[in-house]
Tab-separated table of C-alpha atoms and ligand atoms in Angstrom:
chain	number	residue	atom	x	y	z
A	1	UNK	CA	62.678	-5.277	-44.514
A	2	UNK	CA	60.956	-7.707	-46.357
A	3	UNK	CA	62.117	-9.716	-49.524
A	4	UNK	CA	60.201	-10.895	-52.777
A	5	UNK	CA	61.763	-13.654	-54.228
A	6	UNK	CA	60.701	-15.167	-57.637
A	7	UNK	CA	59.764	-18.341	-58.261
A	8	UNK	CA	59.592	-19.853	-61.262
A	9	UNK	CA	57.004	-22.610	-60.863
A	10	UNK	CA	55.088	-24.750	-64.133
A	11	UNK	CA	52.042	-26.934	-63.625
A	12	UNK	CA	51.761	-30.376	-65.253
A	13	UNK	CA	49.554	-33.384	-65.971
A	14	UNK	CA	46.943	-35.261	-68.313
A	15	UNK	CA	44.681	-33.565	-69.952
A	16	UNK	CA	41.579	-32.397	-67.712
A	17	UNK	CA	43.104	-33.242	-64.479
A	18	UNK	CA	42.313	-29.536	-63.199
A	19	UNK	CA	45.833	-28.318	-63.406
A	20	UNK	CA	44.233	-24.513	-64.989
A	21	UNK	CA	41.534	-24.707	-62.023
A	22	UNK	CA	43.876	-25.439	-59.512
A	23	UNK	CA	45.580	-21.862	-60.511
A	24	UNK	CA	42.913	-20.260	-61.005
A	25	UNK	CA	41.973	-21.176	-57.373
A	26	UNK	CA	45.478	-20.244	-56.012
A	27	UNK	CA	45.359	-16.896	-58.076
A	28	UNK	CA	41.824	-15.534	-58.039
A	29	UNK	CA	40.395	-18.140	-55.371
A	30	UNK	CA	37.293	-19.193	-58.065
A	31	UNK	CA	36.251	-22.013	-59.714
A	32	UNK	CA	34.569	-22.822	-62.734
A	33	UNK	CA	32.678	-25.877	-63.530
A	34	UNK	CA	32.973	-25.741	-67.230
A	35	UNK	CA	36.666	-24.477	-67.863
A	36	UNK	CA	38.318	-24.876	-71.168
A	37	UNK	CA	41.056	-27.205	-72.468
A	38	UNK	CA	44.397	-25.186	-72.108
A	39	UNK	CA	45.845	-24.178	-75.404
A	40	UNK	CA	49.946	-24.247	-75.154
A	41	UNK	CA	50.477	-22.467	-72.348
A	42	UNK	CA	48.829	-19.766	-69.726
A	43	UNK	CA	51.349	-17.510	-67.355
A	44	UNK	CA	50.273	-16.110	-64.093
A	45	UNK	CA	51.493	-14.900	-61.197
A	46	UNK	CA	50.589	-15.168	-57.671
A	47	UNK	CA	52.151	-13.857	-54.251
A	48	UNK	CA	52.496	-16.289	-51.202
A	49	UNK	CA	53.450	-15.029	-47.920
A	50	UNK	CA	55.410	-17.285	-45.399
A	51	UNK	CA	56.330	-15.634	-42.182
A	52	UNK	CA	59.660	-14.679	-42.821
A	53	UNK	CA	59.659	-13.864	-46.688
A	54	UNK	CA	56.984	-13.453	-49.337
A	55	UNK	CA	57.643	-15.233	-52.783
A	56	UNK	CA	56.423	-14.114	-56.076
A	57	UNK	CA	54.872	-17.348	-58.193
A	58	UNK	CA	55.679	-17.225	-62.073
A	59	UNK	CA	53.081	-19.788	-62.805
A	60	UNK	CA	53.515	-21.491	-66.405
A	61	UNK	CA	50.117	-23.758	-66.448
A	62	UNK	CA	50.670	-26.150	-69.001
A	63	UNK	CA	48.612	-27.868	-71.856
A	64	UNK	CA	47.744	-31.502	-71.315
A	65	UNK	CA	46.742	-31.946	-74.366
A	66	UNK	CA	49.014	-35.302	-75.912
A	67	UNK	CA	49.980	-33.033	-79.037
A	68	UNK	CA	51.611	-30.072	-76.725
A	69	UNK	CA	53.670	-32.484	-74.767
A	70	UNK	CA	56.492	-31.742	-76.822
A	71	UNK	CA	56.239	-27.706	-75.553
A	72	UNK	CA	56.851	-28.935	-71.847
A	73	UNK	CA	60.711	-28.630	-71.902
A	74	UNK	CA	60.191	-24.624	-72.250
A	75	UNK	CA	58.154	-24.265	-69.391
A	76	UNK	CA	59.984	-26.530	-66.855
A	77	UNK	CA	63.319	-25.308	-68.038
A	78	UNK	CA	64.892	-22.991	-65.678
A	79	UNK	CA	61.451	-24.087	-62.891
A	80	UNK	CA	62.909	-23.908	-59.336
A	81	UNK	CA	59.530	-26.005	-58.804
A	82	UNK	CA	56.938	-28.393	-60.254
A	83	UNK	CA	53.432	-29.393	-59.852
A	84	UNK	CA	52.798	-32.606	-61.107
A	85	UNK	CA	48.779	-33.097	-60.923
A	86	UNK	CA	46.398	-36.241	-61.296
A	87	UNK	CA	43.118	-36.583	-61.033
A	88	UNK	CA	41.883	-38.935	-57.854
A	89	UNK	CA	38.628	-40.712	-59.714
A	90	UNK	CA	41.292	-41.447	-63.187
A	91	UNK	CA	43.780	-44.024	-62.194
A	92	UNK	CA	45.273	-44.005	-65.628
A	93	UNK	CA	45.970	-40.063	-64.705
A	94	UNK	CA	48.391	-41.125	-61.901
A	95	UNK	CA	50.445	-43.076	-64.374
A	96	UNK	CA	50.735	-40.251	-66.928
A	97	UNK	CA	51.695	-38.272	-63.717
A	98	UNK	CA	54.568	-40.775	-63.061
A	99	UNK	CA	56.154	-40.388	-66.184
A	100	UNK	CA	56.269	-36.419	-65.492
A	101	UNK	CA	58.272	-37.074	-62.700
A	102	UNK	CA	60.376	-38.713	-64.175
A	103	UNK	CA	60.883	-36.512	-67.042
A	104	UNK	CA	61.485	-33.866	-64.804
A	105	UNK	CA	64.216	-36.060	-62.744
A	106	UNK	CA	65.809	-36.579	-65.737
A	107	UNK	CA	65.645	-33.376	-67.704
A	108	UNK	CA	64.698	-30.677	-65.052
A	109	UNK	CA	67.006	-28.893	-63.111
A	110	UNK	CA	67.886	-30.887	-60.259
A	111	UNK	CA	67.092	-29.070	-57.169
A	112	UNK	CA	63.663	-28.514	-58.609
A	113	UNK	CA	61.183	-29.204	-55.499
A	114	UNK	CA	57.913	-31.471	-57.057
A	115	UNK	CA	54.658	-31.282	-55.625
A	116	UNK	CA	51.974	-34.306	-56.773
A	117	UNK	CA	48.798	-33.177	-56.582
A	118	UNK	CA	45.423	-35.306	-56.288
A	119	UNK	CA	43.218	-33.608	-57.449
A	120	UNK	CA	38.869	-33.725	-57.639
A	121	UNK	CA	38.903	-35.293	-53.915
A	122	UNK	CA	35.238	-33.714	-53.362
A	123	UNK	CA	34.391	-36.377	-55.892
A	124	UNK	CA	35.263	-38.869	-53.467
A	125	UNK	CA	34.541	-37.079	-50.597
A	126	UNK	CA	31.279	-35.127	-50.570
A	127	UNK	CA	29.841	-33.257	-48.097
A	128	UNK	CA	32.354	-34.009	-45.835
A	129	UNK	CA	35.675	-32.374	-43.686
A	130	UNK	CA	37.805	-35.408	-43.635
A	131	UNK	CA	40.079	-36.779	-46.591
A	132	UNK	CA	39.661	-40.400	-44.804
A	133	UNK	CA	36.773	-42.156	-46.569
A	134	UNK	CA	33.099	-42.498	-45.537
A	135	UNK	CA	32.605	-45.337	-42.915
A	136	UNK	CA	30.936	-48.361	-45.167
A	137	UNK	CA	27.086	-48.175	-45.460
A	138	UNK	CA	25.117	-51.483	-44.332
A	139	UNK	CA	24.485	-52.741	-47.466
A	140	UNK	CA	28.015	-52.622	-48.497
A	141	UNK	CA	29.875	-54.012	-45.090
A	142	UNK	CA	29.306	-57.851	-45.805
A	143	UNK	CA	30.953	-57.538	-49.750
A	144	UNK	CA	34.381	-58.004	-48.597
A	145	UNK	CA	36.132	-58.007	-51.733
A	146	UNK	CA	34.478	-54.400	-52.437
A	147	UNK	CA	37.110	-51.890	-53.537
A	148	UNK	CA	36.901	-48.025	-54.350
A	149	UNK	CA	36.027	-47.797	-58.004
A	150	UNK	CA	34.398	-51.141	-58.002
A	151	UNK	CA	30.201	-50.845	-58.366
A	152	UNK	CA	28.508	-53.031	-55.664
A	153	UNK	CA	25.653	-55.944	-56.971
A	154	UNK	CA	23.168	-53.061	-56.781
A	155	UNK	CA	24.860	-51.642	-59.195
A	156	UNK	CA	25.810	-48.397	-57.192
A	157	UNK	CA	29.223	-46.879	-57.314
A	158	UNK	CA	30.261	-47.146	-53.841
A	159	UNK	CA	32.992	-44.669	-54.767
A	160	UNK	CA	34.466	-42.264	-57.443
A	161	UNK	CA	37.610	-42.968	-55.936
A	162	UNK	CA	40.300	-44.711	-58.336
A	163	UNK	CA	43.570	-44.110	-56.690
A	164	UNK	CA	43.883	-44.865	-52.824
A	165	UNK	CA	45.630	-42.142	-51.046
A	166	UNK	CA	47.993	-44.244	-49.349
A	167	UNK	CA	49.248	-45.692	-52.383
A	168	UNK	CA	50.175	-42.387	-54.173
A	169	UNK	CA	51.455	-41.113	-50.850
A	170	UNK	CA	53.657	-44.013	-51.223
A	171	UNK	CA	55.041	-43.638	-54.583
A	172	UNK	CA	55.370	-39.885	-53.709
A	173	UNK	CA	57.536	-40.663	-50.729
A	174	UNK	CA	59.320	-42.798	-52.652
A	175	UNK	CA	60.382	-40.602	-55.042
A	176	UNK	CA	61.195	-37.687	-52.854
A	177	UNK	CA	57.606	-35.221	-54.002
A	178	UNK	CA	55.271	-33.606	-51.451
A	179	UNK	CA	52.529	-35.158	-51.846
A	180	UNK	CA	49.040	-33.355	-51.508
A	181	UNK	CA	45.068	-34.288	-52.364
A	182	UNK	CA	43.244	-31.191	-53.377
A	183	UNK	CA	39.818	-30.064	-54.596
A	184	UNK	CA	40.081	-27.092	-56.655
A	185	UNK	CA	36.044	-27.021	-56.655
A	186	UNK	CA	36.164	-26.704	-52.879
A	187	UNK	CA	39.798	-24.798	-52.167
A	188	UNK	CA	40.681	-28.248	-50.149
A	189	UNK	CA	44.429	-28.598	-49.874
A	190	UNK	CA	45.190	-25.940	-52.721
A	191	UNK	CA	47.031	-23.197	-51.185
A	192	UNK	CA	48.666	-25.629	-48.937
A	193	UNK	CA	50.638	-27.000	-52.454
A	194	UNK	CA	52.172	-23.622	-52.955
A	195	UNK	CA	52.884	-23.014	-49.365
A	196	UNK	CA	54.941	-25.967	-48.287
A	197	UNK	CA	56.919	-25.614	-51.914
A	198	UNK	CA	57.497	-22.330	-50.770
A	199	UNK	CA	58.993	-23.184	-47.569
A	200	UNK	CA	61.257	-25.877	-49.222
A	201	UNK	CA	62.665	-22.763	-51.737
A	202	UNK	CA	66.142	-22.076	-50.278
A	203	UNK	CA	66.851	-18.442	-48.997
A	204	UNK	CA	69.524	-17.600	-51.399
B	301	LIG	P1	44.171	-29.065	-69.810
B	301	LIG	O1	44.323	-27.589	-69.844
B	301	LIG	O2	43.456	-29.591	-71.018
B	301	LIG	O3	45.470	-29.780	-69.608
B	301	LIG	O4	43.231	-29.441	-68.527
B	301	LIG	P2	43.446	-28.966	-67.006
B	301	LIG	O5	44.288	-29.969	-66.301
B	301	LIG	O6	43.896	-27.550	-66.955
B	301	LIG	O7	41.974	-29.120	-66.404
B	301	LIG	P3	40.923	-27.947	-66.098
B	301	LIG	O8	41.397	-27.104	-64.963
B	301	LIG	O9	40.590	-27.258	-67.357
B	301	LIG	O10	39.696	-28.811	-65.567
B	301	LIG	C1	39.057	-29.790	-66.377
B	301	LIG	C2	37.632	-29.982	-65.891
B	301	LIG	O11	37.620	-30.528	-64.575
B	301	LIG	C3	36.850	-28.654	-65.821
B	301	LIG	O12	35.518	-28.902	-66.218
B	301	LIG	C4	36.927	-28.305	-64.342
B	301	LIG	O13	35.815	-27.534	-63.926
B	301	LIG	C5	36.908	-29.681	-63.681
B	301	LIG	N1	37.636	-29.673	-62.386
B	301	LIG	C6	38.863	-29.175	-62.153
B	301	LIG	N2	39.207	-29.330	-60.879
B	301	LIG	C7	38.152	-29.936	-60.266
B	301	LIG	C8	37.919	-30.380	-58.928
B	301	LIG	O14	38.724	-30.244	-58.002
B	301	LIG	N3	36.709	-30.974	-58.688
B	301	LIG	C9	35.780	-31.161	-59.665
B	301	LIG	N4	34.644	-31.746	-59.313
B	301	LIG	N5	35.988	-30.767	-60.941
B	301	LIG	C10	37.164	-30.168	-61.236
B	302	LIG	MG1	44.452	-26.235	-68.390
């Protein structure tokens, strides 16, 4: 017979990084372009099956908001896991994700399973299946000191793209998180978050 086992999981990150739309895709598998700030805190809850087991998600999706930080402690209190989220085009979002983790090393409990989250990749990767970047255009393929983020002499962006992959994989690894990129405009790499968490929840 089959078991349902809770799991108490909260959602954090800067401001605007798509933390709410990430859930919302998990839970109700929408998007909306012009979601509102989170105010304190929003609770859903979400089933995800695994072959063996089913969990039940207690989502606590947290405000980013500078002046609720202090209201994070009573929503990953008690978590049995975390999503820490940043947004892929926002370097200064991956730092502000950092010092989440490390919050939650510190204050958390400690067999709390973390899950970072880069988030908007269909900013830096439109119209396309692969999370590897677009081969360089011919304009672009003599500037070799071009990197993502950077504007070439035209003056186009060559890319949205302010965090490299390989270097928040890095830090990730590092650190001991899953590590995921995920559009929650497109679906890419959402579900995925709460399935390998799930798998890493111990049968008790
Ligand atoms: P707070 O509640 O203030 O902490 O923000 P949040 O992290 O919950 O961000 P939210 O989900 O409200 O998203 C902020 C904005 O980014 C909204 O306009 C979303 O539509 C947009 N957004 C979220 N995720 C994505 C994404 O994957 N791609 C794109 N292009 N936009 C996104
Ligand atoms: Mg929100």
């Amino acid at each position: 017979t089959e078991r349902s086992v809770q799991v108490k999981l909260v959602l954090l990150g800067e401001a605007a990084v798509g933390k709410s739309s990430i859930v919302l895709r998990f839970v109700s598998n929408e998007f909306q372009p012009n979601k509102e700030p989170t105010i304190g805190a929003a609770f859903l809850t979400q089933k995800c099956r695994l072959e063996d087991r089913v969990l039940r998600y207690e989502i606590w999706d947290t405000a980013g908001q500078e002046r609720f930080h202090s209201l994070a402690p009573m929503y990953y209190r008690n978590a049995q896991a975390a999503v820490v989220v940043y947004d892929v085009t926002k370097a200064s979002s991956l730092e502000k994700a950092k010092t989440w983790v490390k919050e939650l090393q510190r204050q958390a409990n400690p067999n709390i399973v973390i899950a970072l989250a880069g988030n908007k990749i269909d900013l830096v990767t439109p119209s396309s299946d692969s999370a590897s970047p677009a081969p360089e255009s011919e304009d672009e393929a003599d500037d070799a000191t071009a990197t993502p983020g950077e504007t070439t002499a035209s003056g186009e962006p060559e890319s949205l793209r302010q965090v490299p992959r390989d270097e928040a994989e890095a830090y990730a690894q590092e650190a001991g998180l899953l590590f995921f990129e995920t559009s929650a405009k497109t679906g890419e790499g959402v579900v995925e978050i709460f399935t390998e968490i799930a798998k890493k929840i111990p049968i008790d």
